[in-house]
Amino acid sequence: MLTNTAPVAKLYLSIIDDVIESMRELFTDEGLEDRVLDDLRQIWESKMMQSKAMEDYRKSNINSSNFVLQLPANYNRTNQELTASVVIPNNSGILPTFSLPAGLSYPVQIPAGVTLQTASGQLYKVNVPVVVTQAPAGQPPVSRLAQVIERRESPDPPSTAAPPDASRPPQEAEALSAPAISDKQQQQQQQQQQQPPPPHPKTNFPPGEESALPQQPLVPPAEASQPPGAHFPQPEAPPGESEPNPPPEPATLCASASPCSQLLDFQISTEEALTQTGQLRTNDLDDILKEVIEEERGKAVMARKTVNQSDADLGVIKKLISLLLEVCVCVCTLISLVLQHVLITLVLTTHLYPQDPLNSGDDVVEQDIPDLFDTDNVIVCQYDKIHRSKNRWKFHLKDGVICYGGRDYVFSKAVGEAEW
Amino acid sequence: MAYQLYRNTTLGNSLQESLDELIQTQQITPQLALQVLLQFDKAINMALANRVRNRVNFRGSLNTYRFCDNVWTFVLNDVEFREVTDLVKVDKVKIVACDGKSESTQNKNDKCQRTSHCTCSIFFFIFYLQCAGGLRTVCCYFSAGSSLIKNFI
């Protein structure tokens, strides 16, 4: 069947010829001109050519050209003019094709002013420069032109690949310079860290004693016998230094006066320091005891706080659990209500509205029949014999035309089987 | 009279559309268009009967069948058409078939009428001759018999 399309086209053309020729006499009897009959033939053939039934016939006849390209004598093929599309008016309904003169091949560039002559003798003048290229069979000319335009635009993208390469060395140079800068910074930091700290004075006095020296340089020894509970306006020693340091060595103090006066002053200062240290010892013990007591008190308070917090946490948890339980109960009640509602509605609908009778869906609705016979694949033919045996059918057909997929096929005999 | 069912083909539909255009432009009358269609029916029937010589086989499942006014209408599903080596599968196809024997039966009826007329005339002629008598009777018998044989041939 697929190879039967070309003979079908010839058959159709022969039928057209028979009909036209047989009607010629009748048309003349009616007083009509032959032009009317020719118009009928032309319209009929054009409609057939446009349909898929004559597609193969049209493809097989595409090589036959009906346009002859006549170029002027001064035609120069090397003239590189811009392109434009030319649409030849197609009044005959037949696909226009070109045939080139001898010695020329595609593509052909036609400047303005060239005259084209059809096989039937009609003349067409080209007002715009044209390039005629050979397209594949069946391809429209507009798409070919679009391809040409795209090819001309394509050379631009490759040129954009060059600049990124040139920018690479400066970026690398910047990358190399960046670590050098960071190294310098690190070195500077290291140098700063390595700078030795300023020297501290080498004294072994506790901080309290140092401050006491300039304040009370002439304190008499009698004052040293004060009760141990007295508080002196002196900063307390850190707890870690509960035992005072031993008296300092005289050589470590710095003074600008003479050595003798320095010694005297030093002796006085040491005596004063000794008295002060005794007082400090008692004071320290009191402080220590106080500190211990305070620590114990703080610990007790913290313990009480933790206990209270745990009690609070338990209460919160209990509250949360109770809330969750209440929420669950509410949700369950809601679900049950919804289900009850649905059941009630179902019962009411079943009882209030009558149900469809049994097997009611088996009936063929009248509306389905047009759709059942509605199809584009049709076979019109004559039958010699139609035979049925139970549900097996046999068909003997003849002189038929099959219309399938827009194409027509013919047969003289067709034998078929089908099961219902 | 040829079947008009081939007007529902691509060729027939295009002819009807063309005739409608000429009618709209008042180049032809509807009666003339009808004459053209009748001529088309004859031409396509003759062409299919005389110019086509190929055979097709098909197999499928029958969905619907209808027989009305001596016209069969079938709807088949999943049909395979086979012609020599070609195979085409179609999901759904409709077959409209007119009686292909209607013309042949009509021709046979005409022939029967002709033979019956001949025999009556022969017998009447024989009776006349018997009345006339003689050799002419024998010749008439012979001529009647020969004419009868010719009719049947």
Coordinates of C-alpha atoms in Angstrom, one line a residue:
Chain A
M1 CA 0.0 0.0 0.0
L2 CA 2.8 2.4 0.6
T3 CA 4.1 1.9 -2.8
N4 CA 0.7 2.5 -4.4
T5 CA 0.6 6.2 -4.0
A6 CA 2.1 7.2 -7.3
P7 CA -0.2 5.1 -9.4
V8 CA -3.1 6.5 -7.3
A9 CA -2.0 10.0 -8.5
K10 CA -2.0 9.0 -12.1
L11 CA -5.3 7.3 -11.7
Y12 CA -6.8 10.4 -10.2
L13 CA -5.4 12.6 -13.0
S14 CA -6.9 10.2 -15.6
I15 CA -10.3 10.4 -13.8
I16 CA -10.0 14.2 -13.9
D17 CA -9.3 14.1 -17.6
D18 CA -12.2 11.8 -18.3
V19 CA -14.6 13.9 -16.4
I20 CA -13.5 17.1 -18.0
E21 CA -13.6 15.7 -21.5
S22 CA -17.0 14.1 -20.9
M23 CA -18.4 17.4 -19.7
R24 CA -17.1 19.5 -22.5
E25 CA -20.0 18.8 -24.8
L26 CA -22.5 19.4 -22.0
F27 CA -20.9 22.8 -21.1
T28 CA -21.0 23.9 -24.7
D29 CA -24.7 22.9 -24.9
E30 CA -25.3 25.0 -21.8
G31 CA -23.7 28.0 -23.6
L32 CA -20.7 28.1 -21.4
E33 CA -17.2 28.8 -22.6
D34 CA -14.3 26.4 -22.4
R35 CA -12.6 28.8 -20.0
V36 CA -15.2 27.8 -17.3
L37 CA -14.3 24.1 -17.8
D38 CA -10.6 25.0 -17.7
D39 CA -11.1 26.9 -14.5
L40 CA -12.9 23.9 -13.0
R41 CA -10.0 21.7 -14.0
Q42 CA -7.4 24.1 -12.6
I43 CA -9.2 24.5 -9.3
W44 CA -9.8 20.7 -9.0
E45 CA -6.1 19.9 -9.8
S46 CA -4.8 22.6 -7.4
K47 CA -6.9 21.2 -4.5
M48 CA -5.7 17.7 -5.3
M49 CA -2.0 18.8 -5.4
Q50 CA -2.3 20.6 -2.1
S51 CA -3.7 17.5 -0.4
K52 CA -1.5 14.7 0.9
A53 CA -3.0 12.3 -1.6
M54 CA -0.8 13.8 -4.4
E55 CA 2.2 14.4 -2.2
D56 CA 4.3 11.7 -3.8
Y57 CA 3.3 12.8 -7.2
R58 CA 4.3 16.3 -6.4
K59 CA 7.7 15.1 -5.0
S60 CA 8.4 13.0 -8.1
N61 CA 7.7 16.0 -10.4
I62 CA 9.8 18.5 -8.4
N63 CA 12.7 18.2 -10.8
S64 CA 10.8 19.5 -13.7
S65 CA 11.5 23.2 -13.8
N66 CA 9.1 25.8 -15.1
F67 CA 11.3 28.8 -14.7
V68 CA 14.3 29.5 -17.0
L69 CA 16.8 32.0 -15.7
Q70 CA 17.9 34.4 -18.4
L71 CA 20.8 36.5 -17.3
P72 CA 22.1 39.6 -19.1
A73 CA 25.2 39.5 -21.1
N74 CA 27.2 41.6 -18.7
Y75 CA 26.4 39.4 -15.7
N76 CA 29.3 39.1 -13.4
R77 CA 29.2 36.3 -10.9
T78 CA 31.9 37.8 -8.5
N79 CA 29.6 40.7 -7.6
Q80 CA 29.2 40.2 -3.8
E81 CA 25.9 42.0 -3.2
L82 CA 23.7 41.7 -0.1
T83 CA 21.1 39.0 -0.1
A84 CA 17.3 39.3 -0.2
S85 CA 14.5 36.8 -0.7
V86 CA 12.4 36.9 -3.8
V87 CA 9.0 35.3 -3.9
I88 CA 7.8 34.6 -7.4
P89 CA 4.0 35.0 -7.6
N90 CA 2.5 31.5 -7.9
N91 CA -0.7 32.0 -9.7
S92 CA -0.8 28.5 -11.2
G93 CA -0.7 26.8 -7.9
I94 CA 2.4 24.8 -9.0
L95 CA 5.6 24.9 -7.0
P96 CA 8.1 27.2 -8.9
T97 CA 11.5 25.8 -9.8
F98 CA 14.5 27.2 -11.5
S99 CA 16.7 25.7 -14.2
L100 CA 20.0 27.4 -14.7
P101 CA 21.6 28.1 -18.0
A102 CA 24.6 26.0 -19.1
G103 CA 27.9 26.8 -17.4
L104 CA 26.3 28.1 -14.1
S105 CA 25.9 26.4 -10.8
Y106 CA 24.4 27.2 -7.4
P107 CA 24.6 29.6 -5.7
V108 CA 23.8 32.3 -8.2
Q109 CA 23.9 35.9 -7.3
I110 CA 21.6 38.1 -9.3
P111 CA 21.9 41.8 -9.2
A112 CA 19.0 44.2 -9.7
G113 CA 17.7 44.6 -13.1
V114 CA 17.8 41.0 -14.2
T115 CA 14.8 39.6 -16.1
L116 CA 13.5 36.1 -15.4
Q117 CA 11.4 34.2 -18.0
T118 CA 9.1 31.3 -17.1
A119 CA 8.6 28.3 -19.3
S120 CA 5.3 29.7 -20.4
G121 CA 6.9 32.9 -21.5
Q122 CA 6.0 35.2 -18.6
L123 CA 8.6 37.7 -17.7
Y124 CA 9.6 38.8 -14.2
K125 CA 12.1 41.6 -13.4
V126 CA 14.3 41.4 -10.3
N127 CA 14.4 44.8 -8.6
V128 CA 16.4 43.8 -5.6
P129 CA 19.7 41.9 -5.6
V130 CA 19.1 38.2 -5.1
V131 CA 21.1 35.1 -4.3
V132 CA 19.6 31.8 -5.5
T133 CA 20.8 28.8 -3.6
Q134 CA 19.8 25.1 -4.1
A135 CA 17.7 24.0 -1.2
P136 CA 16.9 20.3 -0.4
A137 CA 13.6 19.0 -1.8
G138 CA 10.6 20.1 0.1
Q139 CA 12.4 22.7 2.2
P140 CA 10.9 26.2 2.1
P141 CA 13.2 29.1 1.1
V142 CA 12.7 31.1 4.2
S143 CA 14.3 28.6 6.5
R144 CA 17.4 28.5 4.2
L145 CA 17.7 32.2 4.4
A146 CA 17.5 32.1 8.2
Q147 CA 20.4 29.6 8.2
V148 CA 22.5 31.9 6.0
I149 CA 21.8 34.8 8.4
E150 CA 22.8 32.7 11.4
R151 CA 26.0 31.6 9.8
R152 CA 27.0 35.1 9.1
E153 CA 26.4 36.1 12.7
S154 CA 28.3 33.1 14.1
P155 CA 31.9 34.3 13.7
D156 CA 31.6 36.8 16.5
P157 CA 31.5 34.5 19.5
P158 CA 35.0 32.9 19.0
S159 CA 36.7 36.3 19.2
T160 CA 35.5 36.9 22.8
A161 CA 37.7 34.0 24.0
A162 CA 41.0 35.9 23.6
P163 CA 40.6 38.7 26.3
P164 CA 40.2 36.3 29.2
D165 CA 43.7 34.8 28.4
A166 CA 45.4 38.3 28.6
S167 CA 43.9 39.0 32.0
R168 CA 45.4 35.9 33.5
P169 CA 49.0 37.1 34.1
P170 CA 48.0 40.3 36.0
Q171 CA 45.8 38.2 38.2
E172 CA 48.6 35.8 38.8
A173 CA 50.9 38.6 39.7
E174 CA 48.4 39.9 42.2
A175 CA 48.1 36.5 43.6
L176 CA 51.8 36.2 44.0
S177 CA 52.1 39.7 45.6
A178 CA 49.3 39.0 48.1
P179 CA 51.2 36.2 50.0
A180 CA 54.3 38.5 50.1
I181 CA 52.3 41.2 51.8
S182 CA 50.8 38.8 54.2
D183 CA 54.2 37.5 55.1
K184 CA 55.4 40.9 55.8
Q185 CA 52.5 41.5 58.1
Q186 CA 53.2 38.3 59.9
Q187 CA 56.8 39.2 60.3
Q188 CA 55.9 42.6 61.7
Q189 CA 53.5 40.9 64.1
Q190 CA 56.2 38.5 65.2
Q191 CA 58.6 41.3 65.7
Q192 CA 56.1 43.1 67.8
Q193 CA 55.5 40.0 69.8
Q194 CA 59.2 39.3 70.2
Q195 CA 59.9 42.8 71.6
P196 CA 60.7 42.2 75.2
P197 CA 58.3 43.6 77.7
P198 CA 59.4 46.6 79.7
P199 CA 61.5 45.6 82.7
H200 CA 59.6 45.5 86.0
P201 CA 61.3 46.6 89.2
K202 CA 62.8 43.7 91.0
T203 CA 61.2 44.0 94.4
N204 CA 59.9 41.3 96.6
F205 CA 57.7 43.5 98.7
P206 CA 54.0 42.6 98.6
P207 CA 52.0 45.3 97.0
G208 CA 50.5 46.4 100.3
E209 CA 53.9 47.0 101.7
E210 CA 55.1 49.0 98.8
S211 CA 52.3 51.4 99.1
A212 CA 52.7 51.7 102.8
L213 CA 56.3 52.9 102.6
P214 CA 55.8 56.3 101.1
Q215 CA 52.6 56.9 103.1
Q216 CA 53.9 56.3 106.6
P217 CA 57.6 56.7 106.5
L218 CA 57.9 57.8 110.2
V219 CA 55.4 55.5 112.0
P220 CA 56.6 54.8 115.5
P221 CA 57.0 51.3 116.7
A222 CA 54.2 51.8 119.3
E223 CA 51.7 51.9 116.7
A224 CA 52.7 48.4 115.8
S225 CA 51.0 47.1 118.9
Q226 CA 47.5 47.9 117.8
P227 CA 44.9 45.2 118.2
P228 CA 45.0 42.6 115.4
G229 CA 41.4 43.5 114.4
A230 CA 42.3 47.0 113.3
H231 CA 41.9 47.8 109.7
F232 CA 44.5 49.8 107.9
P233 CA 43.8 51.7 104.8
Q234 CA 45.8 49.4 102.8
P235 CA 44.9 47.1 99.9
E236 CA 44.3 43.6 100.9
A237 CA 46.8 41.0 99.9
P238 CA 45.6 38.4 97.4
P239 CA 44.3 35.2 98.9
G240 CA 47.0 33.3 97.2
E241 CA 49.6 35.3 99.2
S242 CA 48.3 34.4 102.6
E243 CA 51.8 34.3 104.0
P244 CA 53.7 37.6 103.6
N245 CA 56.9 37.5 101.8
P246 CA 60.1 37.6 103.7
P247 CA 61.5 41.1 104.2
P248 CA 63.2 42.5 101.2
E249 CA 66.8 42.7 100.7
P250 CA 68.3 46.1 101.1
A251 CA 70.2 46.0 97.9
T252 CA 67.2 46.0 95.6
L253 CA 65.8 49.4 96.6
C254 CA 66.8 52.4 94.5
A255 CA 67.5 55.8 96.1
S256 CA 69.2 58.9 95.1
A257 CA 70.5 60.0 98.5
S258 CA 73.8 59.1 100.2
P259 CA 74.4 55.5 101.2
C260 CA 74.2 56.2 105.0
S261 CA 71.0 58.1 104.9
Q262 CA 69.8 55.4 102.7
L263 CA 70.6 52.7 105.2
L264 CA 68.9 54.6 107.9
D265 CA 65.9 55.2 106.0
F266 CA 65.9 51.6 105.0
Q267 CA 66.2 50.5 108.6
I268 CA 63.3 52.6 109.6
S269 CA 61.3 51.4 106.8
T270 CA 62.0 47.8 107.6
E271 CA 61.0 48.2 111.3
E272 CA 57.8 49.7 110.2
A273 CA 57.2 47.0 107.8
L274 CA 57.8 44.3 110.4
T275 CA 55.2 45.9 112.7
Q276 CA 52.8 46.1 109.9
T277 CA 53.3 42.6 108.9
G278 CA 52.3 41.4 112.3
Q279 CA 49.2 43.3 112.1
L280 CA 48.7 42.1 108.7
R281 CA 49.0 38.5 109.8
T282 CA 46.1 38.8 112.2
N283 CA 44.1 40.7 109.7
D284 CA 44.7 38.1 107.1
L285 CA 43.5 35.3 109.2
D286 CA 40.3 37.2 109.9
D287 CA 39.9 37.9 106.2
I288 CA 40.5 34.3 105.4
L289 CA 38.0 33.1 107.8
K290 CA 35.5 35.6 106.5
E291 CA 36.2 34.5 103.0
V292 CA 35.6 30.9 103.9
I293 CA 32.4 31.7 105.6
E294 CA 31.2 33.7 102.7
E295 CA 32.1 30.9 100.3
E296 CA 30.1 28.4 102.2
R297 CA 27.2 30.8 102.3
G298 CA 27.3 31.3 98.6
K299 CA 27.4 27.5 98.0
A300 CA 24.4 27.1 100.2
V301 CA 22.5 29.7 98.3
M302 CA 23.4 28.2 94.9
A303 CA 22.3 24.8 96.1
R304 CA 19.0 26.2 97.1
K305 CA 18.6 27.9 93.8
T306 CA 19.3 24.7 91.9
V307 CA 16.7 22.9 93.9
N308 CA 14.2 25.6 93.2
Q309 CA 14.9 25.5 89.5
S310 CA 14.5 21.8 89.3
D311 CA 11.2 22.0 91.1
A312 CA 10.1 24.7 88.6
D313 CA 11.2 22.6 85.6
L314 CA 9.1 19.7 86.9
G315 CA 6.1 21.9 87.2
V316 CA 6.5 23.2 83.7
I317 CA 6.8 19.7 82.3
K318 CA 3.8 18.6 84.1
K319 CA 1.8 21.5 82.7
L320 CA 3.0 20.8 79.2
I321 CA 1.9 17.1 79.5
S322 CA -1.5 18.1 80.7
L323 CA -1.9 20.5 77.8
L324 CA -0.9 17.9 75.3
L325 CA -3.4 15.5 76.8
E326 CA -6.1 18.1 76.5
V327 CA -5.2 18.8 72.9
C328 CA -5.4 15.1 72.0
V329 CA -8.7 14.7 73.6
C330 CA -10.1 17.7 71.6
V331 CA -8.7 16.4 68.3
C332 CA -10.3 13.0 68.9
T333 CA -13.6 14.5 69.7
L334 CA -13.5 16.5 66.5
I335 CA -12.7 13.5 64.4
S336 CA -15.5 11.6 65.9
L337 CA -17.9 14.4 65.2
V338 CA -16.8 14.6 61.6
L339 CA -17.2 10.9 61.0
Q340 CA -20.6 11.0 62.5
H341 CA -21.6 13.8 60.2
V342 CA -20.3 11.9 57.2
L343 CA -22.1 8.7 58.1
I344 CA -25.4 10.6 58.7
T345 CA -25.2 12.3 55.3
L346 CA -24.4 9.0 53.5
V347 CA -27.4 7.3 55.2
L348 CA -29.7 10.2 54.3
T349 CA -28.6 10.2 50.6
T350 CA -29.0 6.5 50.2
H351 CA -32.5 6.6 51.7
L352 CA -33.7 9.9 50.3
Y353 CA -32.4 9.5 46.7
P354 CA -33.1 6.3 44.8
Q355 CA -30.1 4.4 43.5
D356 CA -29.5 3.6 39.8
P357 CA -30.9 0.3 38.8
L358 CA -28.6 -2.6 38.3
N359 CA -26.7 -2.9 35.0
S360 CA -27.8 0.6 34.1
G361 CA -24.3 1.4 32.8
D362 CA -24.5 -1.4 30.2
D363 CA -26.9 0.5 28.0
V364 CA -25.4 2.2 25.0
V365 CA -26.1 5.9 25.0
E366 CA -27.3 7.4 21.8
Q367 CA -24.7 10.2 22.1
D368 CA -21.8 7.7 21.8
I369 CA -22.8 6.5 18.3
P370 CA -21.6 9.5 16.3
D371 CA -18.3 9.4 18.1
L372 CA -18.1 5.7 17.4
F373 CA -18.3 6.1 13.6
D374 CA -16.3 9.3 13.6
T375 CA -12.9 8.7 12.2
D376 CA -10.6 10.0 9.5
N377 CA -9.6 6.5 8.3
V378 CA -12.3 5.4 5.9
I379 CA -12.6 2.7 3.3
V380 CA -15.3 3.1 0.6
C381 CA -15.8 0.0 -1.5
Q382 CA -18.2 -2.6 -2.6
Y383 CA -18.7 -6.0 -1.0
D384 CA -18.9 -9.3 -2.8
K385 CA -19.6 -11.4 0.3
I386 CA -19.9 -10.8 4.0
H387 CA -19.8 -14.0 6.1
R388 CA -20.3 -14.5 9.8
S389 CA -19.7 -17.7 11.9
K390 CA -20.5 -17.1 15.5
N391 CA -18.3 -14.1 16.3
R392 CA -15.9 -14.5 13.4
W393 CA -16.5 -12.3 10.4
K394 CA -15.1 -12.6 6.9
F395 CA -15.1 -9.8 4.4
H396 CA -14.7 -10.0 0.6
L397 CA -14.5 -6.5 -0.8
K398 CA -13.7 -4.9 -4.2
D399 CA -13.0 -1.7 -6.0
G400 CA -12.2 0.3 -2.9
V401 CA -10.5 3.5 -1.9
I402 CA -8.7 3.7 1.5
C403 CA -8.2 7.1 3.1
Y404 CA -5.6 6.7 5.8
G405 CA -3.5 9.5 7.3
G406 CA -4.6 11.9 4.6
R407 CA -3.4 9.7 1.8
D408 CA -5.4 7.6 -0.6
Y409 CA -4.8 4.0 -1.5
V410 CA -6.9 1.9 -4.0
F411 CA -7.5 -1.8 -4.3
S412 CA -9.3 -4.1 -6.7
K413 CA -9.8 -6.9 -4.2
A414 CA -9.6 -7.0 -0.3
V415 CA -10.1 -10.0 1.9
G416 CA -10.3 -9.5 5.7
E417 CA -11.1 -11.3 8.9
A418 CA -12.3 -9.9 12.2
E419 CA -13.5 -11.1 15.5
W420 CA -16.4 -9.4 17.2
Chain B
M1 CA -26.3 4.1 -12.5
A2 CA -23.0 4.2 -10.6
Y3 CA -22.6 4.3 -6.8
Q4 CA -22.1 7.8 -5.3
L5 CA -20.2 6.5 -2.4
Y6 CA -16.9 7.5 -4.0
R7 CA -17.8 11.2 -3.6
N8 CA -16.5 10.9 0.0
T9 CA -12.9 10.4 -1.2
T10 CA -10.2 13.1 -1.6
L11 CA -11.0 13.3 -5.3
G12 CA -14.7 13.6 -4.8
N13 CA -14.5 16.1 -2.0
S14 CA -12.1 18.3 -3.9
L15 CA -14.5 18.2 -6.9
Q16 CA -17.4 19.2 -4.8
E17 CA -15.5 22.1 -3.3
S18 CA -14.5 23.3 -6.8
L19 CA -18.0 23.1 -8.0
D20 CA -19.2 25.1 -5.0
E21 CA -16.7 27.8 -5.8
L22 CA -18.0 28.1 -9.4
I23 CA -21.6 28.1 -8.2
Q24 CA -20.8 31.0 -5.8
T25 CA -19.2 33.0 -8.6
Q26 CA -22.2 32.1 -10.7
Q27 CA -20.1 30.6 -13.4
I28 CA -22.2 27.4 -13.4
T29 CA -25.6 26.4 -12.2
P30 CA -26.3 23.8 -9.4
Q31 CA -27.9 21.5 -12.0
L32 CA -24.8 21.5 -14.1
A33 CA -22.7 20.8 -11.0
L34 CA -24.9 17.8 -10.3
Q35 CA -24.3 16.6 -13.8
V36 CA -20.6 16.9 -13.3
L37 CA -20.9 14.8 -10.1
L38 CA -22.9 12.1 -11.9
Q39 CA -20.2 12.0 -14.6
F40 CA -17.6 11.7 -11.9
D41 CA -19.4 8.7 -10.3
K42 CA -19.3 6.9 -13.6
A43 CA -15.7 7.7 -14.3
I44 CA -14.4 6.6 -10.9
N45 CA -16.4 3.4 -10.9
M46 CA -15.1 2.6 -14.4
A47 CA -11.6 3.4 -13.4
L48 CA -11.6 1.3 -10.3
A49 CA -13.1 -1.6 -12.0
N50 CA -10.8 -1.5 -15.1
R51 CA -7.5 0.2 -14.2
V52 CA -6.7 -1.1 -10.7
R53 CA -5.3 -4.6 -10.3
N54 CA -4.0 -5.2 -6.7
R55 CA -5.1 -7.2 -3.7
V56 CA -5.0 -6.3 -0.1
N57 CA -5.5 -8.5 3.0
F58 CA -6.5 -7.2 6.4
R59 CA -7.1 -8.5 9.9
G60 CA -8.5 -6.9 13.1
S61 CA -11.2 -6.8 15.7
L62 CA -14.7 -5.9 14.8
N63 CA -16.1 -3.2 17.1
T64 CA -19.4 -2.4 15.4
Y65 CA -21.4 -3.6 12.4
R66 CA -24.5 -2.2 10.7
F67 CA -26.5 -3.3 7.7
C68 CA -29.1 -0.9 6.4
D69 CA -30.4 -0.3 2.9
N70 CA -28.1 -2.9 1.5
V71 CA -25.1 -1.0 2.9
W72 CA -22.7 -2.5 5.4
T73 CA -20.9 -0.2 7.8
F74 CA -18.1 -1.7 10.0
V75 CA -15.9 -0.2 12.6
L76 CA -12.7 -2.1 13.1
N77 CA -9.9 -1.6 15.7
D78 CA -6.3 -2.6 15.6
V79 CA -6.3 -3.5 11.9
E80 CA -3.3 -4.7 10.0
F81 CA -3.4 -4.1 6.2
R82 CA -1.0 -6.2 4.2
E83 CA -0.1 -5.9 0.5
V84 CA 2.6 -8.3 -0.6
T85 CA 5.4 -7.2 1.7
D86 CA 4.0 -3.9 3.0
L87 CA 2.3 -3.8 6.4
V88 CA 0.3 -0.9 7.8
K89 CA -1.3 -0.9 11.3
V90 CA -4.3 1.3 12.0
D91 CA -5.9 1.9 15.3
K92 CA -9.4 2.5 14.0
V93 CA -11.0 2.3 10.6
K94 CA -14.5 2.6 9.2
I95 CA -15.6 0.5 6.2
V96 CA -18.6 1.6 4.1
A97 CA -19.5 -1.1 1.5
C98 CA -22.3 -1.1 -1.0
D99 CA -23.5 -4.2 -2.7
G100 CA -21.1 -5.1 -5.4
K101 CA -23.4 -7.6 -7.0
S102 CA -26.3 -5.3 -7.6
E103 CA -25.3 -4.5 -11.2
S104 CA -24.6 -8.1 -12.1
T105 CA -28.0 -9.2 -10.8
Q106 CA -29.6 -6.5 -12.8
N107 CA -27.9 -7.7 -16.0
K108 CA -29.0 -11.3 -15.4
N109 CA -32.7 -10.2 -15.0
D110 CA -32.5 -8.4 -18.3
K111 CA -31.1 -11.5 -20.0
C112 CA -33.9 -13.6 -18.6
Q113 CA -36.5 -11.3 -20.0
R114 CA -35.0 -11.4 -23.4
T115 CA -34.9 -15.2 -23.6
S116 CA -38.6 -15.5 -22.5
H117 CA -39.7 -13.2 -25.3
C118 CA -37.8 -15.2 -27.9
T119 CA -39.3 -18.5 -26.9
C120 CA -42.9 -17.2 -27.1
S121 CA -42.3 -15.8 -30.5
I122 CA -40.8 -19.1 -31.7
F123 CA -43.7 -21.1 -30.5
F124 CA -46.2 -18.8 -32.1
F125 CA -44.3 -19.0 -35.3
I126 CA -44.4 -22.8 -35.2
F127 CA -48.1 -22.9 -34.7
Y128 CA -48.5 -20.7 -37.8
L129 CA -46.4 -23.0 -39.8
Q130 CA -48.3 -26.1 -38.7
C131 CA -51.4 -24.4 -40.0
A132 CA -49.7 -23.6 -43.3
G133 CA -48.1 -27.2 -43.5
G134 CA -45.4 -28.6 -45.8
L135 CA -41.7 -28.2 -46.1
R136 CA -41.8 -24.7 -44.8
T137 CA -42.8 -26.2 -41.5
V138 CA -39.5 -28.2 -41.3
C139 CA -37.5 -25.1 -42.3
C140 CA -39.2 -23.0 -39.7
Y141 CA -38.5 -25.6 -37.0
F142 CA -34.9 -25.5 -38.0
S143 CA -34.7 -21.7 -38.1
A144 CA -36.5 -21.4 -34.7
G145 CA -34.2 -23.8 -33.1
S146 CA -31.1 -22.0 -34.4
S147 CA -32.4 -18.7 -33.2
L148 CA -33.1 -20.1 -29.8
I149 CA -29.6 -21.5 -29.6
K150 CA -28.1 -18.1 -30.6
N151 CA -30.1 -16.3 -27.9
F152 CA -28.7 -18.6 -25.2
I153 CA -25.2 -18.2 -26.5

